[in-house]
Tab-separated table of C-alpha atoms and ligand atoms in Angstrom:
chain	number	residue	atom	x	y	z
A	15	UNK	CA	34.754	33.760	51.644
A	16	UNK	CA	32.368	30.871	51.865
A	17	UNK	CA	29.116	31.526	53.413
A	18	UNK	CA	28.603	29.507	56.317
A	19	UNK	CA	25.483	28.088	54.706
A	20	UNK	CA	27.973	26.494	52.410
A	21	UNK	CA	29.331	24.074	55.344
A	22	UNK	CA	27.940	20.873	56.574
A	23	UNK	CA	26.718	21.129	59.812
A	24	UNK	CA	27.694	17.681	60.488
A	25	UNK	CA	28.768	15.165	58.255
A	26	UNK	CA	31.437	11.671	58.169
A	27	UNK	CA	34.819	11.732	56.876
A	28	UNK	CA	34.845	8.075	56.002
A	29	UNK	CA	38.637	7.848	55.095
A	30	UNK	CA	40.327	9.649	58.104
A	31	UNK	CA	37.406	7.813	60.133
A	32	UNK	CA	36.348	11.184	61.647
A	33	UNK	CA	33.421	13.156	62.491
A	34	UNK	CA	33.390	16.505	60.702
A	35	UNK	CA	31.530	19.451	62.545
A	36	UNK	CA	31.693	22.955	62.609
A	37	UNK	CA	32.526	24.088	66.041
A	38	UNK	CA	29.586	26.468	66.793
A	39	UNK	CA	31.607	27.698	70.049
A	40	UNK	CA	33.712	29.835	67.883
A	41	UNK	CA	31.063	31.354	65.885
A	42	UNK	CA	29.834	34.147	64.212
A	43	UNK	CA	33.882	34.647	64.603
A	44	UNK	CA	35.886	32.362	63.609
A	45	UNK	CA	34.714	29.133	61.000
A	46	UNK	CA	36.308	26.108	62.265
A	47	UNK	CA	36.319	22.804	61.088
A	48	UNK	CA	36.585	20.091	63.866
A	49	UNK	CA	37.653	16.355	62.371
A	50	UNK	CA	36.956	14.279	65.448
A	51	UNK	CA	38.203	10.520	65.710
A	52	UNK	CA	38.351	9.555	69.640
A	53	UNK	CA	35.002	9.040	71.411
A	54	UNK	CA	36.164	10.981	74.078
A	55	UNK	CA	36.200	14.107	72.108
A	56	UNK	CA	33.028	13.364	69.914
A	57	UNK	CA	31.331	13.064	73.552
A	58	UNK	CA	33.052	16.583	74.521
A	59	UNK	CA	31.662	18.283	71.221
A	60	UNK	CA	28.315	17.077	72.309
A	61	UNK	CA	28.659	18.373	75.978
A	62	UNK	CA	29.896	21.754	75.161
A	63	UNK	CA	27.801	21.957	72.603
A	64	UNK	CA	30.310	22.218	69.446
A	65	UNK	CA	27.912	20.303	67.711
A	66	UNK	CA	24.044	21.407	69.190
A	67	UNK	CA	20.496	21.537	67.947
A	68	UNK	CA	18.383	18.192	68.597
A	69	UNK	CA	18.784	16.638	64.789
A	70	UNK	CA	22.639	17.433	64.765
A	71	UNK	CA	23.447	16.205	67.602
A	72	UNK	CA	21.271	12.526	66.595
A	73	UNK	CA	23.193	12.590	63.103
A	74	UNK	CA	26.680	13.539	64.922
A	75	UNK	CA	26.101	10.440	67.353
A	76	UNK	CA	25.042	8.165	64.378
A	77	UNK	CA	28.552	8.847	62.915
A	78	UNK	CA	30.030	8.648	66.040
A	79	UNK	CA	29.068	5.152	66.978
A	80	UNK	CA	29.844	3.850	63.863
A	81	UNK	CA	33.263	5.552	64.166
A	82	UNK	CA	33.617	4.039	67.495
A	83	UNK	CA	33.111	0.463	66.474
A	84	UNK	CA	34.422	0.618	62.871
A	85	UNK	CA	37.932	-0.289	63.994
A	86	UNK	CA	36.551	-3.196	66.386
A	87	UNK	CA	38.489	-6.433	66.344
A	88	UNK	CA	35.450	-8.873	67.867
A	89	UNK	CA	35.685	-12.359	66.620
A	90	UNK	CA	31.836	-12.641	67.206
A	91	UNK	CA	28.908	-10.745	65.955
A	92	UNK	CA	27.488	-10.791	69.605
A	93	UNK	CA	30.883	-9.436	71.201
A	94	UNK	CA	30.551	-6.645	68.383
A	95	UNK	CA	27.096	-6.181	69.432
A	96	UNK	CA	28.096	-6.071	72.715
A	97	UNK	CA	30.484	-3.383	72.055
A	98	UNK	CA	28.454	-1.338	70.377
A	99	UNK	CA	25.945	-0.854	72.727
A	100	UNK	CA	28.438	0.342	75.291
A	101	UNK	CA	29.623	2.862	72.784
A	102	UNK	CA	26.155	3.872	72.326
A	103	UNK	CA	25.540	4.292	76.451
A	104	UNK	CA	28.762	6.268	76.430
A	105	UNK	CA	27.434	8.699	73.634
A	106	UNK	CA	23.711	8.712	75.011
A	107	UNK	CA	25.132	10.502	78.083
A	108	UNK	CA	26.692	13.222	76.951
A	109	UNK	CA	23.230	15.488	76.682
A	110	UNK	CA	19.333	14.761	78.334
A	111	UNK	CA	17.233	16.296	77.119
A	112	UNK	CA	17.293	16.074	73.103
A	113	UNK	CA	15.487	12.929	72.568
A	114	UNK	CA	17.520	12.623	68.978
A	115	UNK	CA	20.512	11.701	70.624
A	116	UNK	CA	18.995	8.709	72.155
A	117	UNK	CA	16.490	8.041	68.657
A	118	UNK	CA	19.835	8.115	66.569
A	119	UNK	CA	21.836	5.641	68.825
A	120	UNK	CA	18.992	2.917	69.091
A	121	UNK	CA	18.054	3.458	65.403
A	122	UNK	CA	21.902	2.345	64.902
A	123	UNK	CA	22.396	-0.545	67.001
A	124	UNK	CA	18.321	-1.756	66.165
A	125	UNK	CA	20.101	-1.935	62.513
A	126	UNK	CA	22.893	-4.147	63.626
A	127	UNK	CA	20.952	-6.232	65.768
A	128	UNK	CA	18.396	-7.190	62.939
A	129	UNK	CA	21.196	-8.750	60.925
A	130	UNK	CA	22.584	-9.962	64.270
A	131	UNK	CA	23.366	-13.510	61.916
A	132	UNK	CA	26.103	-11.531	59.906
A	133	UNK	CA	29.809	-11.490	60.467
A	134	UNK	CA	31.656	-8.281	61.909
A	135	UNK	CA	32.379	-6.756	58.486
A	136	UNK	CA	28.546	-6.763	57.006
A	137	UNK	CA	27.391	-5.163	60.499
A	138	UNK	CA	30.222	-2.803	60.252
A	139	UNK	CA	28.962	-1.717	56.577
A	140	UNK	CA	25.252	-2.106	58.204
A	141	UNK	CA	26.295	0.733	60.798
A	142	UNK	CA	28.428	2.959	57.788
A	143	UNK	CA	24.762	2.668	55.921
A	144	UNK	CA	22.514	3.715	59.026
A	145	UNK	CA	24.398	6.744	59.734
A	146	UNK	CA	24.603	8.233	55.995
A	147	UNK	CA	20.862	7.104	55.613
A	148	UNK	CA	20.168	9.096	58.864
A	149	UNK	CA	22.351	12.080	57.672
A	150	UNK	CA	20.570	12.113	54.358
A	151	UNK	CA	16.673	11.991	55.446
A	152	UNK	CA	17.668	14.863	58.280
A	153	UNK	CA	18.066	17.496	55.144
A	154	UNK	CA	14.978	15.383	53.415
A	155	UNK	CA	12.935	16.166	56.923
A	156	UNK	CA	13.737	19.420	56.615
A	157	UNK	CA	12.842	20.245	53.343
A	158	UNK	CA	9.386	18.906	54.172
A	159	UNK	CA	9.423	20.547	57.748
A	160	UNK	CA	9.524	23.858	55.733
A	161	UNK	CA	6.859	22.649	53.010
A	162	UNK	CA	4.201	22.332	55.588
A	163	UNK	CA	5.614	25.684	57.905
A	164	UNK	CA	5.378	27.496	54.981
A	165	UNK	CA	1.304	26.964	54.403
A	166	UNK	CA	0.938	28.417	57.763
A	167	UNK	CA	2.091	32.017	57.077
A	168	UNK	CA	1.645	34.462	54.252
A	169	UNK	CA	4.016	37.230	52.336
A	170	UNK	CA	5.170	39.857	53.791
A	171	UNK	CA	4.589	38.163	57.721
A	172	UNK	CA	7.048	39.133	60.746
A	173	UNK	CA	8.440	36.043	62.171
A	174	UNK	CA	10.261	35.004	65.642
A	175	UNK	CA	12.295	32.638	66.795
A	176	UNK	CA	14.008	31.395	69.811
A	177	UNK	CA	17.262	30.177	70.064
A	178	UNK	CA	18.691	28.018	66.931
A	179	UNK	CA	16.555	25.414	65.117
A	180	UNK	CA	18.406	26.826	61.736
A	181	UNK	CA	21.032	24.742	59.837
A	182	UNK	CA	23.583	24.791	61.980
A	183	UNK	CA	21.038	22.598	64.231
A	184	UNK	CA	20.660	20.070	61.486
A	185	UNK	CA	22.269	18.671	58.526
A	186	UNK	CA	20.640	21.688	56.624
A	187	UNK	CA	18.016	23.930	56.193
A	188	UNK	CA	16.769	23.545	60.022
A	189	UNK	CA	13.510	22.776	61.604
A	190	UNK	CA	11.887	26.589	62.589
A	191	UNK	CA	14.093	27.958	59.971
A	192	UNK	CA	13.247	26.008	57.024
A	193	UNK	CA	10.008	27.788	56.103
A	194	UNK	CA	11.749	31.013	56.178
A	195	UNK	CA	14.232	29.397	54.151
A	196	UNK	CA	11.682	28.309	51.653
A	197	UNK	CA	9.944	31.379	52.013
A	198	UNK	CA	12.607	33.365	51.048
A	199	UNK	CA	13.545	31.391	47.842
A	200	UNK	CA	9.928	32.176	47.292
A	201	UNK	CA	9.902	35.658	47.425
A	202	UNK	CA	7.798	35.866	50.615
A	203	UNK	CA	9.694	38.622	52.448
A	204	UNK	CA	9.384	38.007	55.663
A	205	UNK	CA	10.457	39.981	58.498
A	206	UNK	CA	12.333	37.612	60.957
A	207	UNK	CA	13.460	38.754	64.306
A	208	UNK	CA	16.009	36.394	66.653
A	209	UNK	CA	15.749	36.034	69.983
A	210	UNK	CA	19.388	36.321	71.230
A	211	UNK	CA	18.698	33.524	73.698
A	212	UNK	CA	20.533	33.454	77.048
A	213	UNK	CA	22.780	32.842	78.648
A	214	UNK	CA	24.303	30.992	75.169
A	215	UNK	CA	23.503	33.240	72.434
A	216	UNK	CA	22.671	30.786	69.889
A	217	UNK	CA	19.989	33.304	68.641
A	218	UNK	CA	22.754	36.006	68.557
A	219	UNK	CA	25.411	33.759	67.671
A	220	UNK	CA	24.295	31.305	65.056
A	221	UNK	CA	20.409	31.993	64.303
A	222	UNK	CA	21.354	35.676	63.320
A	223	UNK	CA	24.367	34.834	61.626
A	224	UNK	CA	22.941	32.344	59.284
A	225	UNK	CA	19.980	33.992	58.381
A	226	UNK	CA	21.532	37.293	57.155
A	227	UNK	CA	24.287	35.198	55.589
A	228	UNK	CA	21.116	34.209	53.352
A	229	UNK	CA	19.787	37.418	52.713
A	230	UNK	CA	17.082	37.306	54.860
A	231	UNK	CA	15.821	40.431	56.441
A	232	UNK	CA	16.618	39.540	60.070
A	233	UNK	CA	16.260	41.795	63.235
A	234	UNK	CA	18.140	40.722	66.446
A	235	UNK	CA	16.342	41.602	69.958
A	236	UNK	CA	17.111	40.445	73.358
A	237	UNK	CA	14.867	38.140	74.678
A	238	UNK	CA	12.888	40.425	77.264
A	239	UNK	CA	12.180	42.727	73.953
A	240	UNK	CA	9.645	40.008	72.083
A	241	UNK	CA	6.338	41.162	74.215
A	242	UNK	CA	6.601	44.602	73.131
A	243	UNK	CA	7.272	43.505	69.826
A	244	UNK	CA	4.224	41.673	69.861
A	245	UNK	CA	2.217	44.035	71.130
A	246	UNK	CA	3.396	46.710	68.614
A	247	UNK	CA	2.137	44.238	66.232
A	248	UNK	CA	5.631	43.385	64.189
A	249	UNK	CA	4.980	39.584	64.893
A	250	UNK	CA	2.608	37.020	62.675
A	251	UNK	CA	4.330	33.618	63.783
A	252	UNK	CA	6.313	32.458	66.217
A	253	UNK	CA	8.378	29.546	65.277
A	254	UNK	CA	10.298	27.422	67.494
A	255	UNK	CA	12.030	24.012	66.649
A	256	UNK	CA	12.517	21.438	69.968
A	257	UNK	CA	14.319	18.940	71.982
A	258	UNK	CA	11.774	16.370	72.723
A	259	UNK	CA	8.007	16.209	72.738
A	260	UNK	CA	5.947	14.421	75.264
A	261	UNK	CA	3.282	12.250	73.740
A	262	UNK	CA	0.599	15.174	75.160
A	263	UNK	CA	2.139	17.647	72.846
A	264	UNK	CA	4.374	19.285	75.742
A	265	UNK	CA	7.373	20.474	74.112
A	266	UNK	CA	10.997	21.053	75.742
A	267	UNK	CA	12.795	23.627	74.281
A	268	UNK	CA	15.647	26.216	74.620
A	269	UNK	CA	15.016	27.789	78.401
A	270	UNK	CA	12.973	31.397	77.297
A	271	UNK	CA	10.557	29.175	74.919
A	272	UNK	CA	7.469	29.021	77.165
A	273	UNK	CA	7.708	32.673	77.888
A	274	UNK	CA	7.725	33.473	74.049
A	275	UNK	CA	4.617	31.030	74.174
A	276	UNK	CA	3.098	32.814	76.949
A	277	UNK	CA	3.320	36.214	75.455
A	278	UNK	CA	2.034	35.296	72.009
A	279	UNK	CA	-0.772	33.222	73.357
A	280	UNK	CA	-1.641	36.963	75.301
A	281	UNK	CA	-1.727	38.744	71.996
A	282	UNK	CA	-3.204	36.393	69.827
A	283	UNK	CA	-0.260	35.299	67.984
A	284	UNK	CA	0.169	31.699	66.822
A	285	UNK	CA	2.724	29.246	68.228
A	286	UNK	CA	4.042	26.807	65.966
A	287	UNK	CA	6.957	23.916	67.105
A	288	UNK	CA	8.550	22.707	64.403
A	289	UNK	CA	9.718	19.260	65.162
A	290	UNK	CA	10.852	16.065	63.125
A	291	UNK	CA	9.103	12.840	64.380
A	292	UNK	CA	12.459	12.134	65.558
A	293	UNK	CA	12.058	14.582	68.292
A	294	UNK	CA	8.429	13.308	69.280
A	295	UNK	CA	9.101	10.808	71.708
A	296	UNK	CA	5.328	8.670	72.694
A	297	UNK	CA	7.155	6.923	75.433
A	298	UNK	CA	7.224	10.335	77.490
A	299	UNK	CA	3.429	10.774	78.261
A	300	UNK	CA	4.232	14.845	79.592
A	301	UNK	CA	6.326	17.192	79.411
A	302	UNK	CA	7.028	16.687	83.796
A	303	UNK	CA	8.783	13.148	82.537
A	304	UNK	CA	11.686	14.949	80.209
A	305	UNK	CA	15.008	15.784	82.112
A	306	UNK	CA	15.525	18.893	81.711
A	307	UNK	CA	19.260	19.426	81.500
A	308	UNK	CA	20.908	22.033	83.833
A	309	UNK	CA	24.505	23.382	83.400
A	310	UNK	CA	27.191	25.374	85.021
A	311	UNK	CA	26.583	28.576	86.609
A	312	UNK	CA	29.538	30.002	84.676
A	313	UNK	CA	27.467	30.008	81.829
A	314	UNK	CA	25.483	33.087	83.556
A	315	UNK	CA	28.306	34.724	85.573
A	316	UNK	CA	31.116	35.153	82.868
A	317	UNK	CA	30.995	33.363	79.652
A	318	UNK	CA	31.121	35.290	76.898
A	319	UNK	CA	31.431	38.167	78.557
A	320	UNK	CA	35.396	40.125	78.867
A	321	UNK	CA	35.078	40.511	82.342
A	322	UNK	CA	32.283	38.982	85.035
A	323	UNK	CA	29.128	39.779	84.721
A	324	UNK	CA	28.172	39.221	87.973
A	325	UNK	CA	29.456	38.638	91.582
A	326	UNK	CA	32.339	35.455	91.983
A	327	UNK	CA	30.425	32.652	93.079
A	328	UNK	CA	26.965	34.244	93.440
A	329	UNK	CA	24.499	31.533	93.236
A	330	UNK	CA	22.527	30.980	89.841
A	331	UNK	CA	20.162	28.521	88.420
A	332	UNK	CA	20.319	27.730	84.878
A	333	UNK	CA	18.222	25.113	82.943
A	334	UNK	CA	19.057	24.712	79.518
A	335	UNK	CA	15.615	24.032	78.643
A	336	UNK	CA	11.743	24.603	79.237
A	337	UNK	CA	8.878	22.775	78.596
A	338	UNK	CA	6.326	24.814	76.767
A	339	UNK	CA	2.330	23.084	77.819
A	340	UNK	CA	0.301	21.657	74.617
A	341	UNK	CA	-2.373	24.495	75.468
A	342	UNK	CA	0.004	27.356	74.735
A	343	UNK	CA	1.495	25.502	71.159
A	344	UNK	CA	-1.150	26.127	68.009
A	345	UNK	CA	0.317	23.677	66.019
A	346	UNK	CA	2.958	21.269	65.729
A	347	UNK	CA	4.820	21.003	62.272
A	348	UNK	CA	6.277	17.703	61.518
A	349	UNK	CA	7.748	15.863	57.628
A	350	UNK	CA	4.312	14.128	58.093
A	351	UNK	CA	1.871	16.899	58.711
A	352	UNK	CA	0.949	19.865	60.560
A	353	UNK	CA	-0.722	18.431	63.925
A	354	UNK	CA	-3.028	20.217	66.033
A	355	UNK	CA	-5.105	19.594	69.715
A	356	UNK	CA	-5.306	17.808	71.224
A	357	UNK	CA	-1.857	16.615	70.309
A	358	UNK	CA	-2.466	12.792	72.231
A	359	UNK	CA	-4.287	11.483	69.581
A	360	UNK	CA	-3.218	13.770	66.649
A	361	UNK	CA	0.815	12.891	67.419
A	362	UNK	CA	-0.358	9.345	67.660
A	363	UNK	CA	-2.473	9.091	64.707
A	364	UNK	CA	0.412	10.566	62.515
A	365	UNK	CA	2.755	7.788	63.935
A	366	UNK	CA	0.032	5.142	63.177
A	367	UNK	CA	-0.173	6.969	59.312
A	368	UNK	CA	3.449	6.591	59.316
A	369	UNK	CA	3.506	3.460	59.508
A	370	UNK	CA	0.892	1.999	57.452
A	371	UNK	CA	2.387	3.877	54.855
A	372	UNK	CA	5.676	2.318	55.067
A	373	UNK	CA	6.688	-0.559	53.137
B	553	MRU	O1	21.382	23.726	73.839
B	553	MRU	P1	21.142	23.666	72.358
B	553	MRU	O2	21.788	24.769	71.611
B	553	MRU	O3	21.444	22.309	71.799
B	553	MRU	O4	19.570	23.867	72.245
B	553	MRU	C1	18.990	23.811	70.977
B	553	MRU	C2	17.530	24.065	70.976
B	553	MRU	O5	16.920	24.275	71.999
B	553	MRU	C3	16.857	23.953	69.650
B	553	MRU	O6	15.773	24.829	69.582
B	553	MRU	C4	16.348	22.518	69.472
B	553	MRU	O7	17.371	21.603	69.710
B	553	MRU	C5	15.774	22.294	68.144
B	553	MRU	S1	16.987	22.303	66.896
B	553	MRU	C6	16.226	22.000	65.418
C-alpha cells in the first residue's frame, strides 16, 4: 500500500479540469482521492475542511479559481477580469481566518490584471501558470521552512506539536513538520509527541498518522497531557505552524496553541511558529484584528464520536482558532529567516530583505 506521504496533498488535474485533494475527513481510515470540478464543491472541501492547513488551502484556491474561469466565454479581457474576481470573492469566503486563502486568490487575479492588455486565452494560460508556480514554491517554502527549524534544535531533542502543520497541510513536507522531516533524513532522532487537538483531531488524525508513516518516533497525547510532559522534562521544542500572523508577531493558530505557549513559556521551553511569509499578513497590525473563525457546536457534542458525547443541544463554544501573543512565541521560522522580538520590525525588515532581493 502506498504511504500516504506518497500522495499530493493538493495538486491540478489539468485535463479533467479538476482539483485533486485528498479528503482528510476520511483519514487515518480510509485514503480518498477527491477530483473536484464545480466551485460549489471546491468551496465545500474548503469549509469542511477536506482540504485544511493554511498553505493547502491557498494552493487548493489557486487551482480553484483558475478552474473556475478556465472554461469562461468573455469576449473582453475586462469582463474576464470581472469574472474572475467574483470567483475569487466566492472562494475567499469559504474560511477566515487562514490568511493564505485570501494571499493565494489576490496573488492570482494581481497576475491577470498586470497583463490586463491580453486577450482571454493568454490570461487564461497567465492564471494555469500562477497556480502551478504557487503549488511549486509551497514544497520549495517548505524545504527551507525546515532548513532554518532544523538549526534551532539538536539530536536526540523531544519535540511537540499542535494540531497539523505536516504535509497534509501543504503541498509537502509541512511548515512545523518539516524540520522533523529533515531531521529525520538526518539521523537526528527526535522524539515527537502530537497533540491530538480537539474537538477535530487533526493531531490524532493526520499529524500522527503521517509522521509514523515516515518512521518517525511519534508519541500521541491528549492535549491536557503536554504540561506534565513538560514538566517531566520529555519536551526541547515546541513547534507550531499558523493561520495568519499579525504584523506584531501575534500568531492565530489551531484553538489549544496559546495554552501549549503558555505552558512552555512556564517551564522554560522554547516556542517556535513556523510560518511561510504567505501566512504573515503586515496589513493586520495584532492579533485582536484576525477573525477568528467559530464553527458548529456539533463539532464538540458528537462528531467523531459513535454515540453523543454530551447532552442534545447543550450549549458550547468552539473557536477554531487562538491567537498566541508575540511575548509567549521565541521565534518565528519563515523560507527567509528565523525572526525574533520584537517581531514589528524584525517581520518587517525580512519583507523589506525580500524584496530588495528580488529581481
Ligand atoms: O482548521 P485547520 O485544520 O485548517 O487548522 C490548521 C492549523 O491550525 C494549522 O496549524 C495551520 O493552518 C498551519 S498549517 C501549515
Amino acid at each position: 500500500m502506498r504511504s500516504i506521504l506518497e500522495y499530493d496533498t493538493v495538486a491540478l488535474d489539468d485535463e479533467n479540469s479538476a482539483l485533486v485533494i485528498i479528503d482528510q475527513t476520511l483519514l487515518p481510515g480510509e485514503i480518498k482521492l477527491l477530483h473536484l470540478t464545480e466551485q460549489s464543491a471546491i468551496w465545500e472541501a474548503i469549509q469542511t475542511l477536506r482540504v485544511r492547513g493554511a498553505p493547502a488551502i491557498g494552493v487548493a484556491a489557486a487551482i480553484g479559481l483558475y478552474l473556475a474561469v478556465k472554461p469562461s466565454a468573455a469576449e473582453t479581457a475586462e469582463a474576464f477580469l470581472d469574472e474572475l474576481h467574483a470567483a475569487a470573492d466566492y472562494l475567499n469566503s469559504a474560511r477566515p481566518t487562514a490568511v493564505n486563502l485570501a494571499w493565494a486568490l489576490k496573488r492570482m487575479e494581481t497576475a491577470a490584471r498586470r497583463r490586463a492588455d491580453d486577450t482571454v486565452p493568454a490570461l487564461k494560460e497567465v492564471l494555469h501558470r500562477e497556480c502551478l508556480a504557487i503549488w511549486e514554491e509551497d514544497i520549495d517554502v517548505c524545504r527551507r521552512l525546515g532548513e532554518n527549524g532544523l538549526t534551532l534544535v539538536k539530536p536526540g531533542d523531544g519535540l511537540l506539536t499542535h494540531c497539523n502543520a505536516g504535509q497534509l497541510a501543504t503541498v509537502r513536507y509541512g511548515t512545523a513538520t518539516a524540520p522533523m522531516y529533515l531531521g529525520h533524513q538526518r539521523g537526528y532522532g527526535f522524539h515527537v509527541y502530537c497533540d491530538e487537538t480537539r474537538p477535530l483531531l487533526q493531531g490524532a488524525r493526520l499529524t500522527s498518522f503521517e509522521l509514523s508513516s515516515a518512521g518517525i518516533d511519534t508519541t500521541l497525547i491528549c492535549d491536557n497531557m503536554a504540561p506534565s510532559l513538560m514538566k517531566r522534562g520529555a519536551i526541547q521544542a515546541v513547534f507550531v505552524g499558523c493561520d495568519r500572523v499579525a504584523a506584531n508577531g501575534d500568531a492565530a493558530n489551531k484553538i489549544g496553541t496559546l495554552g501549549v505557549a503558555i505552558a512552555a513559556k512556564r517551564f522554560g521551553i522554547p516556542f517556535y511558529v513556523v510560518a511561510p511569509l504567505s501566512t504573515i499578513d503586515l496589513a493586520t497590525p495584532t492579533g485582536g484584528e484576525i477573525v477568528i473563525e467559530e464553527r458548529s457546536g456539533d463539532e464538540i457534542r458528537e462528531m467523531w464520536y459513535e454515540k453523543p458525547m454530551a447532552p442534545a443541544g447543550v450549549k458550547t463554544w468552539n473557536p477554531a482558532f487562538d491567537v498566541t501573543d508575540n511575548d509567549l512565541i521565541t521565534a518565528i521560522v519563515t523560507e527567509w529567516c528565523v525572526a525574533r522580538p520584537p517581531y514589528t520590525e524584525s517581520l518587517k525588515e525580512m519583507f523589506q530583505k525580500k524584496e530588495a532581493a528580488q529581481p
